[in-house]
PDB file of C-alpha atoms in Angstrom:
ATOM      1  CA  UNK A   1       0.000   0.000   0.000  1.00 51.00           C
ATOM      2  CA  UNK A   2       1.379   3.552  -0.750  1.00 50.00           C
ATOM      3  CA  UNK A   3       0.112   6.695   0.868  1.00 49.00           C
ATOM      4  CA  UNK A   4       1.374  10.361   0.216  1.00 47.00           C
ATOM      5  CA  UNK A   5      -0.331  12.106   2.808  1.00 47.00           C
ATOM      6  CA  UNK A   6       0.406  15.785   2.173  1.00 47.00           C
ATOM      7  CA  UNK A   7       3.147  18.053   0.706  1.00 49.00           C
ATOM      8  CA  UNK A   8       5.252  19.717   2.998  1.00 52.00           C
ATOM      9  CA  UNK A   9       8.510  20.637   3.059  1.00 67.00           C
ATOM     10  CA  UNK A  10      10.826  17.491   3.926  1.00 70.00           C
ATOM     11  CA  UNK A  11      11.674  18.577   7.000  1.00 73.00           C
ATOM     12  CA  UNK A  12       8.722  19.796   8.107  1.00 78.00           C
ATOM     13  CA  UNK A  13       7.146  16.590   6.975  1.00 76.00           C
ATOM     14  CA  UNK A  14       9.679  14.626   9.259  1.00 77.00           C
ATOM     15  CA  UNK A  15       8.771  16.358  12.645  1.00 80.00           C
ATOM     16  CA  UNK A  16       4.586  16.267  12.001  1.00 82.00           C
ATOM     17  CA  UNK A  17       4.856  12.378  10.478  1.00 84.00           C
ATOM     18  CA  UNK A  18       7.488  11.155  13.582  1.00 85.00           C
ATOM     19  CA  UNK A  19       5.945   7.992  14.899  1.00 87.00           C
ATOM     20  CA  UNK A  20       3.570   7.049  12.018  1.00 87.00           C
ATOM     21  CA  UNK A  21       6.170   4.366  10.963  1.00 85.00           C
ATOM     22  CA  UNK A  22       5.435   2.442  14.592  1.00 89.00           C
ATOM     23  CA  UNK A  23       1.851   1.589  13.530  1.00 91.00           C
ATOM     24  CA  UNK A  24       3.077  -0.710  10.564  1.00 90.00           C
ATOM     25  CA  UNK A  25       6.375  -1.921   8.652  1.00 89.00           C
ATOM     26  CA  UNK A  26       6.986   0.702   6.112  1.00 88.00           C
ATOM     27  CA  UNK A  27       9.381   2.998   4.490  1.00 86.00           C
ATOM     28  CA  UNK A  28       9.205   6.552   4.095  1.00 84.00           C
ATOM     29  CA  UNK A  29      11.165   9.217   3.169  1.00 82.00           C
ATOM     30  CA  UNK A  30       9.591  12.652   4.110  1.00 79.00           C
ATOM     31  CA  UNK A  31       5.909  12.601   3.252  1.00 79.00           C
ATOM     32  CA  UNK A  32       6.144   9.534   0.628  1.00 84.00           C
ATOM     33  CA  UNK A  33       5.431   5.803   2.432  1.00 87.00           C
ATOM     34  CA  UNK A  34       4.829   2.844   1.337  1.00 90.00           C
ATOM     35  CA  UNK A  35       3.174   0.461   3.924  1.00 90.00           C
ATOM     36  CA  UNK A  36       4.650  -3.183   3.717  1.00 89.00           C
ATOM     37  CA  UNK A  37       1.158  -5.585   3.920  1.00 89.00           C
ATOM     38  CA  UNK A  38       1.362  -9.662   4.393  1.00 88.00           C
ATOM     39  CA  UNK A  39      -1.192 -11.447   2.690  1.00 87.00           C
ATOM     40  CA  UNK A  40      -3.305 -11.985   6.577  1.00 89.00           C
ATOM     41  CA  UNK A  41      -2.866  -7.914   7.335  1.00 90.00           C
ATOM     42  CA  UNK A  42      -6.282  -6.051   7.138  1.00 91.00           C
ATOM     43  CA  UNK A  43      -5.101  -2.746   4.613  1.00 88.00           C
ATOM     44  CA  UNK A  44      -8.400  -1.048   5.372  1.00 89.00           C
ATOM     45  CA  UNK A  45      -7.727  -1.314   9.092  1.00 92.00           C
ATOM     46  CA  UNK A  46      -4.085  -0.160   8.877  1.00 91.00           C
ATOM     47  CA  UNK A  47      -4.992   2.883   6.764  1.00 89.00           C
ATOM     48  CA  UNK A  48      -7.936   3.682   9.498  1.00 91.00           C
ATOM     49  CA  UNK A  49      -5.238   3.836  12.100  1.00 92.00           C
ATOM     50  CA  UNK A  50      -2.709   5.933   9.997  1.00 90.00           C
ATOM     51  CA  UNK A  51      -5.669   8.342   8.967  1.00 90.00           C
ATOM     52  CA  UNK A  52      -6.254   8.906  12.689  1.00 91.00           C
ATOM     53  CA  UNK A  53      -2.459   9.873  13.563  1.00 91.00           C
ATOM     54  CA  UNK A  54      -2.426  11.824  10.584  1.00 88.00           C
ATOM     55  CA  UNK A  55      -5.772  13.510  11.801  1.00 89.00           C
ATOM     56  CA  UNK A  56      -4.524  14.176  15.163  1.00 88.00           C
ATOM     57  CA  UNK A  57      -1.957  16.664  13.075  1.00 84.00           C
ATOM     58  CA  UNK A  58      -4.350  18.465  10.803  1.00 84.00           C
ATOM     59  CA  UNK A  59      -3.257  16.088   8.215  1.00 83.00           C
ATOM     60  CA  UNK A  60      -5.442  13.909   5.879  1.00 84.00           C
ATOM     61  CA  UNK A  61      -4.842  10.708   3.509  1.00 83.00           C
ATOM     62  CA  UNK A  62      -4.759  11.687  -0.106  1.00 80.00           C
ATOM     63  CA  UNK A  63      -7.553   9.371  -1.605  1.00 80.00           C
ATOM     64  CA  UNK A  64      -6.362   9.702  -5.463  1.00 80.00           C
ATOM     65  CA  UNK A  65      -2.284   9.270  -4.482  1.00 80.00           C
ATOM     66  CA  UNK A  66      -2.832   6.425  -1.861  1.00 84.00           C
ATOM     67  CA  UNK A  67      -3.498   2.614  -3.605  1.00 84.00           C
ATOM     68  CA  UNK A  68      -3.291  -0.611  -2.622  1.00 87.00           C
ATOM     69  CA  UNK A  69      -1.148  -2.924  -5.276  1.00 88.00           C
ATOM     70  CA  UNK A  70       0.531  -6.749  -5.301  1.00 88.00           C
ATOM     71  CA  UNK A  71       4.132  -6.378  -5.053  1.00 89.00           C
ATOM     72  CA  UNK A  72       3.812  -8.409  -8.524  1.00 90.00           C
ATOM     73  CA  UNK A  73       2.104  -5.632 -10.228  1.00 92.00           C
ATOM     74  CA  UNK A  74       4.926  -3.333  -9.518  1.00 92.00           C
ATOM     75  CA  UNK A  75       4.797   0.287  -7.550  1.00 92.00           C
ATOM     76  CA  UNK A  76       6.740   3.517  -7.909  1.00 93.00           C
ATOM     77  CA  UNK A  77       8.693   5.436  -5.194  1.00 91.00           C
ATOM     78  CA  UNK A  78      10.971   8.149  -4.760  1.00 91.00           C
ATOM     79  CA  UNK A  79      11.426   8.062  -9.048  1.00 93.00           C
ATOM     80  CA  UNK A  80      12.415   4.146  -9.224  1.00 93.00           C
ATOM     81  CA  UNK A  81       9.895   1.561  -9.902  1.00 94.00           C
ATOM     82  CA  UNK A  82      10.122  -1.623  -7.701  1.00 93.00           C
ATOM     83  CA  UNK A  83       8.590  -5.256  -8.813  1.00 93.00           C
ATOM     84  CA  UNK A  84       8.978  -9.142  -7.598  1.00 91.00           C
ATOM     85  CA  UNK A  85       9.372 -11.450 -10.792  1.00 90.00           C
ATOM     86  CA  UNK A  86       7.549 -14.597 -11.052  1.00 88.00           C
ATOM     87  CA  UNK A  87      10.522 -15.948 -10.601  1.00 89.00           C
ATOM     88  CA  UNK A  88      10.671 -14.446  -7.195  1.00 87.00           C
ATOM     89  CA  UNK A  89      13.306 -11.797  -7.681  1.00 88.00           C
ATOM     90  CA  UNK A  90      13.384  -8.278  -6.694  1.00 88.00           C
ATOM     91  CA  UNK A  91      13.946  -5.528  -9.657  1.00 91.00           C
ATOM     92  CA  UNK A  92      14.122  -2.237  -9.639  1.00 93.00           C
ATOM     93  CA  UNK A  93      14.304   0.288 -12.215  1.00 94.00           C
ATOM     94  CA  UNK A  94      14.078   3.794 -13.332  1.00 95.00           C
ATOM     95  CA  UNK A  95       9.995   4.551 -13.254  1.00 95.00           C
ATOM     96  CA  UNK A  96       8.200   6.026 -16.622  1.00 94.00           C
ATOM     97  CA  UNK A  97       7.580   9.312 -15.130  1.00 95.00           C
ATOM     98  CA  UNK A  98      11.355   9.604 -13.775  1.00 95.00           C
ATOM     99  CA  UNK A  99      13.070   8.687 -17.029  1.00 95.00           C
ATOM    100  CA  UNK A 100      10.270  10.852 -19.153  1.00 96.00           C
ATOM    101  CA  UNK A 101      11.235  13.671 -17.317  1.00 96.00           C
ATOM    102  CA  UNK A 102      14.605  12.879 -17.564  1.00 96.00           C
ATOM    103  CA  UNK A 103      14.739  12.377 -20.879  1.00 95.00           C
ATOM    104  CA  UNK A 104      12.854  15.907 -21.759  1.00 95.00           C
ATOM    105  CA  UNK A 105      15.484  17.732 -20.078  1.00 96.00           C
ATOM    106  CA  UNK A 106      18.091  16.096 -22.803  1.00 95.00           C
ATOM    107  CA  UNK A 107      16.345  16.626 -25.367  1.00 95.00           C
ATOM    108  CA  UNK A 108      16.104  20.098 -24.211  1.00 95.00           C
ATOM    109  CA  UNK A 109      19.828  20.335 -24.264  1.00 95.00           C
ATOM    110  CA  UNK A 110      20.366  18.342 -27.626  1.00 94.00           C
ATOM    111  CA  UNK A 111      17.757  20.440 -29.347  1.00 93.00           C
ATOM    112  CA  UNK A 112      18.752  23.847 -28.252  1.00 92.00           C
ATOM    113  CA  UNK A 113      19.873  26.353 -30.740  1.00 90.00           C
ATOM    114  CA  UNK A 114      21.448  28.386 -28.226  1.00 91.00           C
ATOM    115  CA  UNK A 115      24.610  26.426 -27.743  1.00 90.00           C
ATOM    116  CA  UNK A 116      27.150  24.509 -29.983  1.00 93.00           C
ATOM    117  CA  UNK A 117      28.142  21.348 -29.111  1.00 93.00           C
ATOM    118  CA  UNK A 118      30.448  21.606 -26.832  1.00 93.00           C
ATOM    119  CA  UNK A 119      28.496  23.680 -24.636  1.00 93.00           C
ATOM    120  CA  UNK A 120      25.739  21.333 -24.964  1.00 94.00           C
ATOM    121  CA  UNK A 121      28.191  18.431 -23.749  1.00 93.00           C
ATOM    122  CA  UNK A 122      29.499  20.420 -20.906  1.00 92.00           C
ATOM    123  CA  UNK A 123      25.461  20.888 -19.337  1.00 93.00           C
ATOM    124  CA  UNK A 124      25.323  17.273 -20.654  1.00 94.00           C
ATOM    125  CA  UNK A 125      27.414  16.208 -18.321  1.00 91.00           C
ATOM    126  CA  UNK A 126      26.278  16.812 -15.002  1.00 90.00           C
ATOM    127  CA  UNK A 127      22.735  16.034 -15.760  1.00 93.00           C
ATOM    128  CA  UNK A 128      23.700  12.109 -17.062  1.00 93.00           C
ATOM    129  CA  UNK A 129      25.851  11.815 -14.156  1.00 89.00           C
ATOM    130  CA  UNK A 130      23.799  12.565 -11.488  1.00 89.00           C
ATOM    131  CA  UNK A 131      20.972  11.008 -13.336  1.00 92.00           C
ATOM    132  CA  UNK A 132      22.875   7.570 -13.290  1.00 92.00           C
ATOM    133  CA  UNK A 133      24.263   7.851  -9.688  1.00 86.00           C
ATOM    134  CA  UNK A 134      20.569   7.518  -8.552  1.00 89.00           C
ATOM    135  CA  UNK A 135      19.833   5.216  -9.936  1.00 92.00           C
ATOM    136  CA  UNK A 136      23.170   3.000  -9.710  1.00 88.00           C
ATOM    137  CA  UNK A 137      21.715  -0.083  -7.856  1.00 88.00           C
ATOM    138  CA  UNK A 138      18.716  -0.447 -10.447  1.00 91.00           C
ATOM    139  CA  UNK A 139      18.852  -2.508 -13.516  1.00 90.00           C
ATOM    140  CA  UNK A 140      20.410  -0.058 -16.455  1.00 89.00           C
ATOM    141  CA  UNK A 141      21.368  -2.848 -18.975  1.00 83.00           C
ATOM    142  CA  UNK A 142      19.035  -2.779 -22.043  1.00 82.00           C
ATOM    143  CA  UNK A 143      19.453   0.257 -24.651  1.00 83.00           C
ATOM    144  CA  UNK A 144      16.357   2.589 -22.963  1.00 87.00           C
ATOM    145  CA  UNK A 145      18.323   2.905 -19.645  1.00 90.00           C
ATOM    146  CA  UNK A 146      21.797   2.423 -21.117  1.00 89.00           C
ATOM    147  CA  UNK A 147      20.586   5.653 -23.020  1.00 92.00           C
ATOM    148  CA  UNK A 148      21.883   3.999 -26.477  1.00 92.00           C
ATOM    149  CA  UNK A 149      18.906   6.043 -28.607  1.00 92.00           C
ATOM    150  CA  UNK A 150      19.585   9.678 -26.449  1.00 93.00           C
ATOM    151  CA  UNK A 151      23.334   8.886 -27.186  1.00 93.00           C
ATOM    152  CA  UNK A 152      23.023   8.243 -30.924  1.00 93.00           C
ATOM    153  CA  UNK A 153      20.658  11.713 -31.027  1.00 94.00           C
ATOM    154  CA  UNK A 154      23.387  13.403 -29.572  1.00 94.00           C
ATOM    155  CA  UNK A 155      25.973  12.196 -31.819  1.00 95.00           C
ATOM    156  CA  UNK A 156      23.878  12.936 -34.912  1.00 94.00           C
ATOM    157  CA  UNK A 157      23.286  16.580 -33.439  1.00 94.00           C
ATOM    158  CA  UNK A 158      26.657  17.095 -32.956  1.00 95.00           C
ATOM    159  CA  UNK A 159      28.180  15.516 -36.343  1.00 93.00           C
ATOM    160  CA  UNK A 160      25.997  18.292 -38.235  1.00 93.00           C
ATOM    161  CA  UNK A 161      28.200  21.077 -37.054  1.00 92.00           C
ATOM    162  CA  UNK A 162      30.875  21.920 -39.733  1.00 90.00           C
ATOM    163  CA  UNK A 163      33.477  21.760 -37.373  1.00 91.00           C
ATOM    164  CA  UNK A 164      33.427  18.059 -36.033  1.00 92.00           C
ATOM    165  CA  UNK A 165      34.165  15.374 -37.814  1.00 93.00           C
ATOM    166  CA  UNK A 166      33.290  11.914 -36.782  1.00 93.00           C
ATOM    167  CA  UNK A 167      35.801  11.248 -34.480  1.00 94.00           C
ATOM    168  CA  UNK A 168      35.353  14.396 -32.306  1.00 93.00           C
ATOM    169  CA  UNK A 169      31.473  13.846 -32.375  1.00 93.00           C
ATOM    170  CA  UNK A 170      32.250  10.722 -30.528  1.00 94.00           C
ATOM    171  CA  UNK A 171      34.414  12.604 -27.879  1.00 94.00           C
ATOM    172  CA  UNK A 172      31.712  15.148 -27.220  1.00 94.00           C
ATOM    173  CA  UNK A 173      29.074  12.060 -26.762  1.00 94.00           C
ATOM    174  CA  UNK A 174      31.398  10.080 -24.390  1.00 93.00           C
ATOM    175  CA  UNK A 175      32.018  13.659 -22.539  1.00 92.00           C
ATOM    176  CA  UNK A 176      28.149  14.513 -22.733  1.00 93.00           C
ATOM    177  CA  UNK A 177      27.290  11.046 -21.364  1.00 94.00           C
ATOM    178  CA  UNK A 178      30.162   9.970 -18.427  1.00 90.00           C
ATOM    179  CA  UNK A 179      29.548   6.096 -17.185  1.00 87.00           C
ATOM    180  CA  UNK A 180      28.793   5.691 -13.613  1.00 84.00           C
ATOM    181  CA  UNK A 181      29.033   1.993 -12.237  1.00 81.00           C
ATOM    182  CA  UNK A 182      26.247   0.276 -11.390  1.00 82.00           C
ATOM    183  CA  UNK A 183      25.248  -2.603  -9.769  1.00 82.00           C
ATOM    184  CA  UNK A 184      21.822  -3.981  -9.543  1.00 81.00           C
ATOM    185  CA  UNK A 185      20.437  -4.355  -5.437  1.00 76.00           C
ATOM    186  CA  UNK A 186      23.799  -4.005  -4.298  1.00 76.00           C
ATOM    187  CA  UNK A 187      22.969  -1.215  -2.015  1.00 75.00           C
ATOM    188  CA  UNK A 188      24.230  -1.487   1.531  1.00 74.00           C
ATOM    189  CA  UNK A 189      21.706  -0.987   3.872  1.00 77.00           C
ATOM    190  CA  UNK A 190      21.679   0.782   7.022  1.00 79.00           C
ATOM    191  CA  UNK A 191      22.906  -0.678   9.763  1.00 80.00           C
ATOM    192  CA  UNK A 192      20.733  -2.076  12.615  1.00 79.00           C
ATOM    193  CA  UNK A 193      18.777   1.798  14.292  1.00 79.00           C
ATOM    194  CA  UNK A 194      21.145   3.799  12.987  1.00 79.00           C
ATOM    195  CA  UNK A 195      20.133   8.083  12.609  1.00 76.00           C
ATOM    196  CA  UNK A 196      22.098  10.636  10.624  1.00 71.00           C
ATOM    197  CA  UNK A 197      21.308  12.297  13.963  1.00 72.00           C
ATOM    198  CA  UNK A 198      22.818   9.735  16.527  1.00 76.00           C
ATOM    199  CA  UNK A 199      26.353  11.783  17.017  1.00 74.00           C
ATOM    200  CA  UNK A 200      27.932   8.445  15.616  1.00 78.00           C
ATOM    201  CA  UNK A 201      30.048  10.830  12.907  1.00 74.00           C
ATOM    202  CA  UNK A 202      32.784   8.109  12.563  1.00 77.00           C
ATOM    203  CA  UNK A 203      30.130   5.439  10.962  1.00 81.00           C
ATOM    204  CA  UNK A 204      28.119   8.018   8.784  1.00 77.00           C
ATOM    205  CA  UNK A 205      31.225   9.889   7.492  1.00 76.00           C
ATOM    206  CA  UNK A 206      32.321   6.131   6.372  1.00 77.00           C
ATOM    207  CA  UNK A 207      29.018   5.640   5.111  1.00 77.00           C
ATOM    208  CA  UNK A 208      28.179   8.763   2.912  1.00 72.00           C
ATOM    209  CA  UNK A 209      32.132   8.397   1.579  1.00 72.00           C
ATOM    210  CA  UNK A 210      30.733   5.315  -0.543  1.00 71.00           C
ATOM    211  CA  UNK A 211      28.238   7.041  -2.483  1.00 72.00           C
ATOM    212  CA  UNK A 212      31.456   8.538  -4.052  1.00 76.00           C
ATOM    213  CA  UNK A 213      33.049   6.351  -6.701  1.00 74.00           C
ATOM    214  CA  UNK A 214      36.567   6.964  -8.882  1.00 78.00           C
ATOM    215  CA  UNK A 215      38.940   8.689  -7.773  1.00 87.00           C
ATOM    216  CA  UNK A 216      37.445  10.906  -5.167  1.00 88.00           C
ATOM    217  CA  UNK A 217      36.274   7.410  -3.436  1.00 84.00           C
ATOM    218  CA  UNK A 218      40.313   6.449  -3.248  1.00 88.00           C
ATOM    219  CA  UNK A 219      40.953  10.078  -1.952  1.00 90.00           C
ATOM    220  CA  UNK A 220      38.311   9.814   0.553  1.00 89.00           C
ATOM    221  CA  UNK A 221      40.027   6.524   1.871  1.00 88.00           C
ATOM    222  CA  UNK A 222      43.355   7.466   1.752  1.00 91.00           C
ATOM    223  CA  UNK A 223      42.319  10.812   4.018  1.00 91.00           C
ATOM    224  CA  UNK A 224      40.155   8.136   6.427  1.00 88.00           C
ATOM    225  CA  UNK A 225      37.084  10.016   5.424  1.00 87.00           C
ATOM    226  CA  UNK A 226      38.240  13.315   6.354  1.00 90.00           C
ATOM    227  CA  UNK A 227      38.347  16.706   4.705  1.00 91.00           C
ATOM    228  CA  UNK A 228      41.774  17.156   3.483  1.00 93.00           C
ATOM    229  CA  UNK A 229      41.537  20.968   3.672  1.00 93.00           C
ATOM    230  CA  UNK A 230      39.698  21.688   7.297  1.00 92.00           C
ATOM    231  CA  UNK A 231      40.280  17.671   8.400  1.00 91.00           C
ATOM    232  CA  UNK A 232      36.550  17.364   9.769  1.00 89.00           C
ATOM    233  CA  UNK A 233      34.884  14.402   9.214  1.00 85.00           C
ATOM    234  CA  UNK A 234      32.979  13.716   5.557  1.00 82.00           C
ATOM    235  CA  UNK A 235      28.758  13.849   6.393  1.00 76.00           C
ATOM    236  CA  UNK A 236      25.748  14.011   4.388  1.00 67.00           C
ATOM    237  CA  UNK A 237      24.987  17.548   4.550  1.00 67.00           C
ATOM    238  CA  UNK A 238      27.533  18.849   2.079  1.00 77.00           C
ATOM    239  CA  UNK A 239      28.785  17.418  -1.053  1.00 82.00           C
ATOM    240  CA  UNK A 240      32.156  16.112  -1.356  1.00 88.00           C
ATOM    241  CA  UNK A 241      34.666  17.902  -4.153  1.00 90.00           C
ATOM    242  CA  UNK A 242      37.382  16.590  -5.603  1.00 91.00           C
ATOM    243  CA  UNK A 243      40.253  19.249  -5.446  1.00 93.00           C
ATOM    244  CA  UNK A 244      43.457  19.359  -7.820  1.00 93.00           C
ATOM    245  CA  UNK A 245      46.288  20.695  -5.314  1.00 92.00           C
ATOM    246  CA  UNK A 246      48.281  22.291  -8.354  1.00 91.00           C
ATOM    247  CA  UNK A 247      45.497  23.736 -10.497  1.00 87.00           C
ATOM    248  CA  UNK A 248      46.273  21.401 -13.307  1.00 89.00           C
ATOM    249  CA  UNK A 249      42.783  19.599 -13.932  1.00 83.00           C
ATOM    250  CA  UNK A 250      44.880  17.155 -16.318  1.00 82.00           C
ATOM    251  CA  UNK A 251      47.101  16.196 -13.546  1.00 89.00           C
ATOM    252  CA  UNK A 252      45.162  12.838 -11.587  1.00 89.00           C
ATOM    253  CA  UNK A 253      48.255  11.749  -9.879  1.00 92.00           C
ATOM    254  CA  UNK A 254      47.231  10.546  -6.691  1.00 91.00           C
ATOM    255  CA  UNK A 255      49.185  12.763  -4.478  1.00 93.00           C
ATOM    256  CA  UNK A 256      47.419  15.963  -6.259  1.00 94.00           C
ATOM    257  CA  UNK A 257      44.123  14.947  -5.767  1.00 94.00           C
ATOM    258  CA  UNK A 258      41.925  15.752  -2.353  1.00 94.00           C
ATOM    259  CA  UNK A 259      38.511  15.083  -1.396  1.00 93.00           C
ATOM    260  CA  UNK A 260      37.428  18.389   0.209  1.00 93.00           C
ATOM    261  CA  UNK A 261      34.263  19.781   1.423  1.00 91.00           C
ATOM    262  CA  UNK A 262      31.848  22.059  -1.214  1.00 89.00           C
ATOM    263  CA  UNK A 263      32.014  25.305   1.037  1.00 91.00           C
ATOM    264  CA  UNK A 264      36.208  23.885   1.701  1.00 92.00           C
ATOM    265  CA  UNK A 265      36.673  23.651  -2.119  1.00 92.00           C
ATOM    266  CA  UNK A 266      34.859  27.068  -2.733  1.00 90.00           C
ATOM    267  CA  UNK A 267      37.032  28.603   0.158  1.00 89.00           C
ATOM    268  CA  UNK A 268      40.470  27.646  -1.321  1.00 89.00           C
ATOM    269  CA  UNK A 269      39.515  29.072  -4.742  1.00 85.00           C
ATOM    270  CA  UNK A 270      37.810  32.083  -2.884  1.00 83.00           C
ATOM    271  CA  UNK A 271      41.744  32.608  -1.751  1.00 68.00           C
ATOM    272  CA  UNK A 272      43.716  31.980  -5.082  1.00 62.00           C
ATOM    273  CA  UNK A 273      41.156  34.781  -6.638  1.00 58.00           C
ATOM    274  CA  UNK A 274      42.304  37.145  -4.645  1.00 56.00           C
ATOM    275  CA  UNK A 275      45.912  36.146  -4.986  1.00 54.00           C
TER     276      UNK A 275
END
């Protein structure tokens, strides 16, 4: 069964839905649940009880987001769509409306008139890669999610412009769209009642460093998880940047690289500006 109760902010959502996870197994993130049911659970009884606690807050069920659906059948959550096989296995993957979206703001890019192809590969960039990182422990084999038909747009986009040739067309394509490793339900879940919130910085900082991957992953583990500009522990509340010591973007030698804090990162070039 999923229930979206009511928007609100995420945080605000956390403090008013506290507690509403103790009346049944479920997951939520913010104001977005799903209720976990067992084939001898009563749904409409459940759902009584969580429209209560949500009434004692003001709060009501929304009737046309909330449904109850067989695992089987397949749901969507938080932009990934989650199904048991026949066969008995678990599968997620990118859901319609997530990749849709996705895929419009490509297009948007590929399309434009505005920039040349470079430019184009450069916005490119970011979008794919952050894009894929979400969605890193789904199944992204196959050509939709591979993104084999966005890819050949691309390269036909770009090969129209009188200044690439073939071979730089396929440059601009392989920096528009940068691979990400992925690895189907290989996420590592959470350990035992663990909170982002507990104090325990040592575990999260650990934690959080493996949603890195590359080369900022080894810098992260060579500086035990630390910022190698301010040396406070790595958390979840700022993103982690990889910083070239000398200036020279080209140079990945290990000793030049360091995993530094956004605000860190922003700091130390704040400095050389004004140098």
């Amino acid at each position: 069964m999923r229930s979206v109760p009511t928007l609100l902010s995420p945080l605000l959502a956390n403090i008013a839905l506290n507690g509403i996870e103790d009346i049944h197994p479920s997951v939520r993130y913010a104001d977005d649940m799903v209720i976990i049911l067992k084939p001898k659970d009563n749904a409409e009884k459940i759902l009584e009880r969580i429209s209560q606690f949500l009434a004692e807050k003001g709060m009501n069920v929304s009737e046309r987001k909330t449904k109850i659906t067989a695992a089987t059948d397949g749901f969507d959550f938080l932009g990934w769509h989650f199904k048991v096989q026949s066969n008995g296995k678990f599968r997620s993957t990118p859901s319609v409306d997530n990749f849709k979206a996705f895929r419009q703001k490509i297009k948007a890019i590929v399309n434009s008139s505005n920039y040349g192809s470079k430019e184009k590969a450069e916005k490119l960039a970011p979008l794919v890669r952050g894009w894929r990182k979400y969605h890193r422990f789904c199944k992204m084999d196959g050509s939709r999610f591979s993104l084999w038909y966005i890819n050949h747009r691309a390269f036909k986009v770009f090969n129209k412009e009188t200044k690439n040739d073939r071979y730089s067309s396929i440059k601009l394509v392989e920096k528009a769209f940068p691979s990400v490793p992925h690895s189907e339900n290989k996420h590592v879940n959470v350990k035992g009642n663990k909170s982002p919130f507990d104090g325990d910085i040592i575990y999260w900082s650990e934690r959080n460093s493996k949603l890195y991957h590359g080369e900022t992953s080894k810098a992260l583990k060579r500086q035990n998880h630390t910022c190698g500009y301010c040396g406070l522990k790595m958390l979840s509340e700022e993103k982690v940047q990889l910083h070239h010591v000398d200036g020279n973007h080209s140079n990945w030698k290990a000793k030049n690289l360091l995993a530094v804090h956004e605000s860190c990162h922003d700091y130390i070039h704040m400095g050389k500006s004004k140098n």
